[in-house]
mmCIF file of C-alpha atoms in Angstrom:
data_model
loop_
_atom_site.group_PDB
_atom_site.id
_atom_site.type_symbol
_atom_site.label_atom_id
_atom_site.label_comp_id
_atom_site.label_asym_id
_atom_site.label_seq_id
_atom_site.Cartn_x
_atom_site.Cartn_y
_atom_site.Cartn_z
ATOM 1 C CA MET A 1 81.120 21.597 9.787
ATOM 2 C CA GLN A 2 80.013 18.465 11.606
ATOM 3 C CA GLN A 3 78.319 20.585 14.226
ATOM 4 C CA LYS A 4 76.263 22.459 11.600
ATOM 5 C CA LYS A 5 75.151 19.203 10.054
ATOM 6 C CA TRP A 6 74.071 17.903 13.455
ATOM 7 C CA ARG A 7 72.096 21.096 14.082
ATOM 8 C CA LYS A 8 70.219 20.706 10.759
ATOM 9 C CA THR A 9 69.410 17.108 11.645
ATOM 10 C CA ALA A 10 68.155 18.148 15.077
ATOM 11 C CA LEU A 11 65.993 20.901 13.585
ATOM 12 C CA ALA A 12 64.455 18.508 11.081
ATOM 13 C CA LEU A 13 63.759 15.949 13.805
ATOM 14 C CA SER A 14 62.218 18.666 15.989
ATOM 15 C CA ALA A 15 59.956 19.745 13.117
ATOM 16 C CA PHE A 16 58.869 16.137 12.539
ATOM 17 C CA LEU A 17 58.107 15.638 16.241
ATOM 18 C CA PHE A 18 56.166 18.896 16.302
ATOM 19 C CA VAL A 19 54.021 17.820 13.351
ATOM 20 C CA LEU A 20 53.487 14.428 14.973
ATOM 21 C CA TRP A 21 52.510 16.073 18.253
ATOM 22 C CA TRP A 22 50.095 18.385 16.449
ATOM 23 C CA ALA A 23 48.452 15.474 14.646
ATOM 24 C CA LEU A 24 48.067 13.484 17.846
ATOM 25 C CA GLY A 25 46.877 16.425 19.898
ATOM 26 C CA THR A 26 44.725 18.521 17.611
ATOM 27 C CA GLY A 27 44.456 16.706 14.300
ATOM 28 C CA ALA A 28 43.482 13.205 13.202
ATOM 29 C CA THR A 29 44.080 10.296 15.540
ATOM 30 C CA LEU A 30 46.585 7.798 14.280
ATOM 31 C CA ALA A 31 45.468 4.174 14.532
ATOM 32 C CA TRP A 32 47.980 1.416 14.767
ATOM 33 C CA PHE A 33 45.440 -1.398 14.804
ATOM 34 C CA SER A 34 42.796 -2.035 12.147
ATOM 35 C CA ASP A 35 40.182 -4.682 11.506
ATOM 36 C CA SER A 36 37.126 -5.185 9.287
ATOM 37 C CA ASP A 37 34.095 -7.401 9.111
ATOM 38 C CA SER A 38 31.209 -7.864 6.661
ATOM 39 C CA VAL A 39 27.756 -9.367 6.635
ATOM 40 C CA ARG A 40 26.302 -11.253 3.668
ATOM 41 C CA ASN A 41 22.553 -11.145 3.106
ATOM 42 C CA GLU A 42 21.009 -13.903 1.000
ATOM 43 C CA PHE A 43 18.027 -13.066 -1.201
ATOM 44 C CA ARG A 44 15.852 -15.867 -2.565
ATOM 45 C CA PHE A 45 13.261 -15.441 -5.308
ATOM 46 C CA GLY A 46 9.829 -16.820 -4.548
ATOM 47 C CA LEU A 47 8.202 -19.216 -6.978
ATOM 48 C CA LEU A 48 4.686 -18.559 -8.263
ATOM 49 C CA ASP A 49 3.464 -21.769 -9.864
ATOM 50 C CA LEU A 50 -0.105 -22.909 -10.383
ATOM 51 C CA ASP A 51 -1.668 -25.920 -12.082
ATOM 52 C CA VAL A 52 -5.262 -26.086 -13.270
ATOM 53 C CA SER A 53 -7.386 -29.227 -13.693
ATOM 54 C CA TYR A 54 -10.977 -29.503 -14.861
ATOM 55 C CA LYS A 55 -13.994 -31.765 -15.006
ATOM 56 C CA ASN A 56 -17.405 -31.532 -16.636
ATOM 57 C CA ASP A 57 -20.365 -33.743 -17.535
ATOM 58 C CA ILE A 58 -18.149 -35.968 -19.682
ATOM 59 C CA VAL A 59 -14.794 -35.843 -17.848
ATOM 60 C CA THR A 60 -15.859 -36.751 -14.332
ATOM 61 C CA ASP A 61 -12.421 -36.734 -12.635
ATOM 62 C CA TYR A 62 -10.207 -33.673 -12.403
ATOM 63 C CA THR A 63 -7.858 -33.769 -15.395
ATOM 64 C CA PRO A 64 -4.935 -31.378 -16.064
ATOM 65 C CA LEU A 65 -5.617 -28.714 -18.655
ATOM 66 C CA SER A 66 -3.576 -28.651 -21.842
ATOM 67 C CA GLY A 67 -3.575 -26.375 -24.846
ATOM 68 C CA ALA A 68 -5.795 -28.716 -26.867
ATOM 69 C CA THR A 69 -8.251 -29.603 -24.099
ATOM 70 C CA GLU A 70 -11.919 -29.314 -25.076
ATOM 71 C CA VAL A 71 -13.216 -28.111 -21.733
ATOM 72 C CA PHE A 72 -16.555 -26.864 -23.041
ATOM 73 C CA TYR A 73 -18.620 -28.947 -25.445
ATOM 74 C CA ASP A 74 -17.960 -27.228 -28.777
ATOM 75 C CA GLU A 75 -20.911 -28.884 -30.524
ATOM 76 C CA ALA A 76 -23.430 -27.528 -28.032
ATOM 77 C CA LEU A 77 -26.678 -26.281 -29.569
ATOM 78 C CA TYR A 78 -27.224 -22.973 -27.805
ATOM 79 C CA GLU A 79 -30.754 -21.771 -27.254
ATOM 80 C CA PRO A 80 -32.259 -19.399 -24.664
ATOM 81 C CA GLY A 81 -31.642 -20.901 -21.237
ATOM 82 C CA TYR A 82 -28.966 -23.385 -22.380
ATOM 83 C CA THR A 83 -26.238 -23.707 -19.706
ATOM 84 C CA GLN A 84 -22.843 -25.382 -19.514
ATOM 85 C CA VAL A 85 -20.839 -25.784 -16.305
ATOM 86 C CA VAL A 86 -17.121 -26.624 -16.012
ATOM 87 C CA TYR A 87 -15.391 -27.171 -12.683
ATOM 88 C CA LEU A 88 -11.805 -26.097 -12.051
ATOM 89 C CA LYS A 89 -9.288 -27.263 -9.452
ATOM 90 C CA ILE A 90 -6.405 -24.846 -8.878
ATOM 91 C CA ASP A 91 -3.206 -25.962 -7.139
ATOM 92 C CA ASN A 92 -0.520 -23.706 -5.673
ATOM 93 C CA ASN A 93 2.752 -25.530 -6.368
ATOM 94 C CA GLY A 94 4.949 -22.557 -5.508
ATOM 95 C CA ASP A 95 5.977 -20.934 -2.261
ATOM 96 C CA VAL A 96 4.272 -17.530 -2.486
ATOM 97 C CA ASP A 97 0.671 -16.492 -1.859
ATOM 98 C CA PHE A 98 -1.280 -15.380 -4.906
ATOM 99 C CA ASN A 99 -4.576 -13.906 -6.008
ATOM 100 C CA TYR A 100 -6.264 -15.144 -9.162
ATOM 101 C CA LYS A 101 -9.061 -14.564 -11.644
ATOM 102 C CA VAL A 102 -10.394 -16.332 -14.717
ATOM 103 C CA ALA A 103 -11.706 -15.603 -18.187
ATOM 104 C CA VAL A 104 -13.693 -17.614 -20.707
ATOM 105 C CA THR A 105 -12.255 -16.732 -24.110
ATOM 106 C CA VAL A 106 -13.269 -17.211 -27.724
ATOM 107 C CA SER A 107 -10.850 -19.546 -29.499
ATOM 108 C CA ASP A 108 -12.708 -19.766 -32.806
ATOM 109 C CA PHE A 109 -16.140 -18.978 -34.217
ATOM 110 C CA THR A 110 -18.326 -19.202 -37.303
ATOM 111 C CA ASN A 111 -20.915 -16.529 -38.023
ATOM 112 C CA GLY A 112 -24.410 -17.426 -39.130
ATOM 113 C CA THR A 113 -27.435 -15.477 -40.386
ATOM 114 C CA ASN A 114 -30.596 -14.858 -38.396
ATOM 115 C CA ALA A 115 -34.227 -14.797 -39.505
ATOM 116 C CA TRP A 116 -33.868 -11.175 -40.622
ATOM 117 C CA GLY A 117 -30.799 -11.818 -42.751
ATOM 118 C CA GLU A 118 -28.441 -10.249 -40.229
ATOM 119 C CA PRO A 119 -25.112 -11.852 -39.207
ATOM 120 C CA ILE A 120 -25.030 -13.752 -35.921
ATOM 121 C CA TYR A 121 -21.863 -13.525 -33.836
ATOM 122 C CA LEU A 122 -22.751 -16.108 -31.203
ATOM 123 C CA PRO A 123 -20.428 -14.796 -28.419
ATOM 124 C CA ASP A 124 -22.524 -11.606 -28.342
ATOM 125 C CA TYR A 125 -25.440 -13.675 -27.045
ATOM 126 C CA LEU A 126 -23.590 -15.712 -24.431
ATOM 127 C CA ARG A 127 -22.584 -14.787 -20.899
ATOM 128 C CA TYR A 128 -20.308 -16.457 -18.419
ATOM 129 C CA GLY A 129 -20.087 -16.405 -14.659
ATOM 130 C CA VAL A 130 -17.831 -17.912 -12.029
ATOM 131 C CA VAL A 131 -18.258 -19.230 -8.502
ATOM 132 C CA PHE A 132 -15.102 -19.384 -6.389
ATOM 133 C CA ALA A 133 -14.639 -21.685 -3.385
ATOM 134 C CA GLU A 134 -11.831 -22.624 -0.998
ATOM 135 C CA SER A 135 -12.806 -26.298 -0.938
ATOM 136 C CA GLU A 136 -14.502 -28.822 -3.178
ATOM 137 C CA GLU A 137 -17.249 -29.339 -0.614
ATOM 138 C CA ALA A 138 -17.999 -25.609 -0.494
ATOM 139 C CA LEU A 139 -18.240 -25.534 -4.282
ATOM 140 C CA ARG A 140 -20.497 -28.585 -4.315
ATOM 141 C CA GLN A 141 -22.849 -26.934 -1.835
ATOM 142 C CA ALA A 142 -22.952 -23.699 -3.835
ATOM 143 C CA VAL A 143 -23.383 -25.332 -7.235
ATOM 144 C CA LYS A 144 -25.823 -28.187 -6.772
ATOM 145 C CA ASP A 145 -27.289 -27.911 -10.283
ATOM 146 C CA ARG A 146 -27.287 -25.581 -13.262
ATOM 147 C CA LEU A 147 -29.937 -23.282 -11.857
ATOM 148 C CA ALA A 148 -28.042 -22.961 -8.571
ATOM 149 C CA ALA A 149 -24.827 -22.299 -10.509
ATOM 150 C CA ARG A 150 -26.460 -19.478 -12.426
ATOM 151 C CA ASN A 151 -27.937 -17.992 -9.269
ATOM 152 C CA GLN A 152 -24.616 -18.169 -7.430
ATOM 153 C CA ALA A 153 -22.794 -16.485 -10.306
ATOM 154 C CA ASP A 154 -25.004 -13.397 -10.359
ATOM 155 C CA ASN A 155 -22.178 -11.142 -9.147
ATOM 156 C CA TYR A 156 -19.689 -12.350 -11.732
ATOM 157 C CA TRP A 157 -21.477 -12.296 -15.081
ATOM 158 C CA GLY A 158 -19.426 -10.913 -17.928
ATOM 159 C CA LYS A 159 -18.970 -11.056 -21.669
ATOM 160 C CA LEU A 160 -16.791 -13.742 -23.186
ATOM 161 C CA GLY A 161 -13.179 -12.617 -23.383
ATOM 162 C CA THR A 162 -13.331 -10.361 -20.325
ATOM 163 C CA TRP A 163 -11.791 -11.065 -16.923
ATOM 164 C CA SER A 164 -13.886 -12.066 -13.975
ATOM 165 C CA GLU A 165 -13.516 -10.274 -10.689
ATOM 166 C CA ASP A 166 -10.651 -11.459 -8.510
ATOM 167 C CA SER A 167 -11.349 -14.474 -6.362
ATOM 168 C CA PRO A 168 -12.227 -13.304 -2.841
ATOM 169 C CA TYR A 169 -9.864 -15.970 -1.491
ATOM 170 C CA THR A 170 -6.110 -15.434 -1.423
ATOM 171 C CA PHE A 171 -4.391 -18.725 -2.212
ATOM 172 C CA GLU A 172 -1.692 -19.133 0.439
ATOM 173 C CA ALA A 173 1.440 -21.191 -0.156
ATOM 174 C CA GLY A 174 1.075 -24.669 1.314
ATOM 175 C CA GLU A 175 -2.715 -24.437 1.325
ATOM 176 C CA THR A 176 -4.806 -27.167 -0.293
ATOM 177 C CA ALA A 177 -6.483 -26.669 -3.660
ATOM 178 C CA HIS A 178 -8.990 -23.950 -4.499
ATOM 179 C CA TYR A 179 -11.978 -24.547 -6.754
ATOM 180 C CA ALA A 180 -14.154 -22.655 -9.198
ATOM 181 C CA ALA A 181 -17.201 -23.303 -11.360
ATOM 182 C CA LEU A 182 -17.429 -21.637 -14.775
ATOM 183 C CA ILE A 183 -20.945 -21.200 -16.120
ATOM 184 C CA VAL A 184 -21.651 -20.298 -19.754
ATOM 185 C CA TYR A 185 -25.264 -19.763 -20.794
ATOM 186 C CA MET A 186 -27.556 -18.028 -23.246
ATOM 187 C CA PRO A 187 -29.986 -15.743 -21.396
ATOM 188 C CA GLU A 188 -33.673 -16.504 -21.783
ATOM 189 C CA GLU A 189 -34.376 -13.025 -23.115
ATOM 190 C CA VAL A 190 -32.367 -13.695 -26.300
ATOM 191 C CA GLY A 191 -34.854 -13.791 -29.163
ATOM 192 C CA ASN A 192 -34.775 -14.228 -32.922
ATOM 193 C CA ALA A 193 -31.648 -12.125 -33.219
ATOM 194 C CA ALA A 194 -29.773 -15.361 -32.466
ATOM 195 C CA ASN A 195 -32.183 -17.682 -34.275
ATOM 196 C CA TYR A 196 -30.297 -18.684 -37.401
ATOM 197 C CA ARG A 197 -31.580 -19.370 -40.880
ATOM 198 C CA GLY A 198 -29.761 -20.776 -43.864
ATOM 199 C CA PHE A 199 -27.047 -23.364 -44.284
ATOM 200 C CA THR A 200 -24.325 -21.939 -41.994
ATOM 201 C CA GLU A 201 -24.897 -22.628 -38.341
ATOM 202 C CA PRO A 202 -23.260 -20.135 -35.954
ATOM 203 C CA ARG A 203 -20.746 -21.822 -33.677
ATOM 204 C CA VAL A 204 -18.093 -20.886 -31.141
ATOM 205 C CA GLU A 205 -15.097 -22.616 -29.540
ATOM 206 C CA LEU A 206 -14.375 -21.533 -25.979
ATOM 207 C CA GLY A 207 -11.165 -21.516 -23.981
ATOM 208 C CA ILE A 208 -10.200 -20.810 -20.379
ATOM 209 C CA THR A 209 -7.471 -18.606 -18.950
ATOM 210 C CA VAL A 210 -6.531 -18.474 -15.265
ATOM 211 C CA PHE A 211 -4.363 -15.519 -14.239
ATOM 212 C CA ALA A 212 -2.456 -15.472 -10.941
ATOM 213 C CA GLN A 213 -0.410 -12.708 -9.360
ATOM 214 C CA GLN A 214 1.509 -12.517 -6.122
ATOM 215 C CA ALA A 215 -0.722 -11.492 -3.244
ATOM 216 C CA ASN A 216 -0.802 -7.809 -2.299
ATOM 217 C CA ALA A 217 0.290 -6.766 -5.807
ATOM 218 C CA PRO A 218 -2.294 -4.861 -7.876
ATOM 219 C CA MET A 219 -3.988 -7.233 -10.324
ATOM 220 C CA ASN A 220 -3.570 -6.287 -13.984
#
């Protein structure tokens, strides 16, 4: 009886050793030692942050824009050839490069009536242009007076409320300020269609929007 039990134990042990031999020889390798390691990658979001200051004929030092800032002279009496110029200083306070563009927008308006009894929507008779520069000196050289400003802006004229072309200068992080001149004027060819009659004078309030987007991304 004891001998039979020993034989069964020996057979079971032999089977186990055979399976172990098969695994070591032809199957998966058994590993006694194990270890692991990992690498942590840190991702940091870039900061796109710009500030815009302005000056004009009245405000002669660059002053930060605010929501209530009267950048353009709202009481201007527009006539053919009348021109206003506002200068912008743009600062990159973030740590990413960006491209930018501007728009002169209509904040408020009052319609009038022309000599033929037709309504006058003054923004229809105004145009705006922009001159971009990488330095204040470059802008000063390009925009020496109103006539020069209008001539320099020939490639950027647009209707109020529409975006200008993108600035040709990418604003790199850590770079000094960029500058722009915004020119709003009534073309000389505007005739009596904008010549009002009656008691209600056409007027318009203008605003400014500067849009920036990370460099190499398609501008909206």
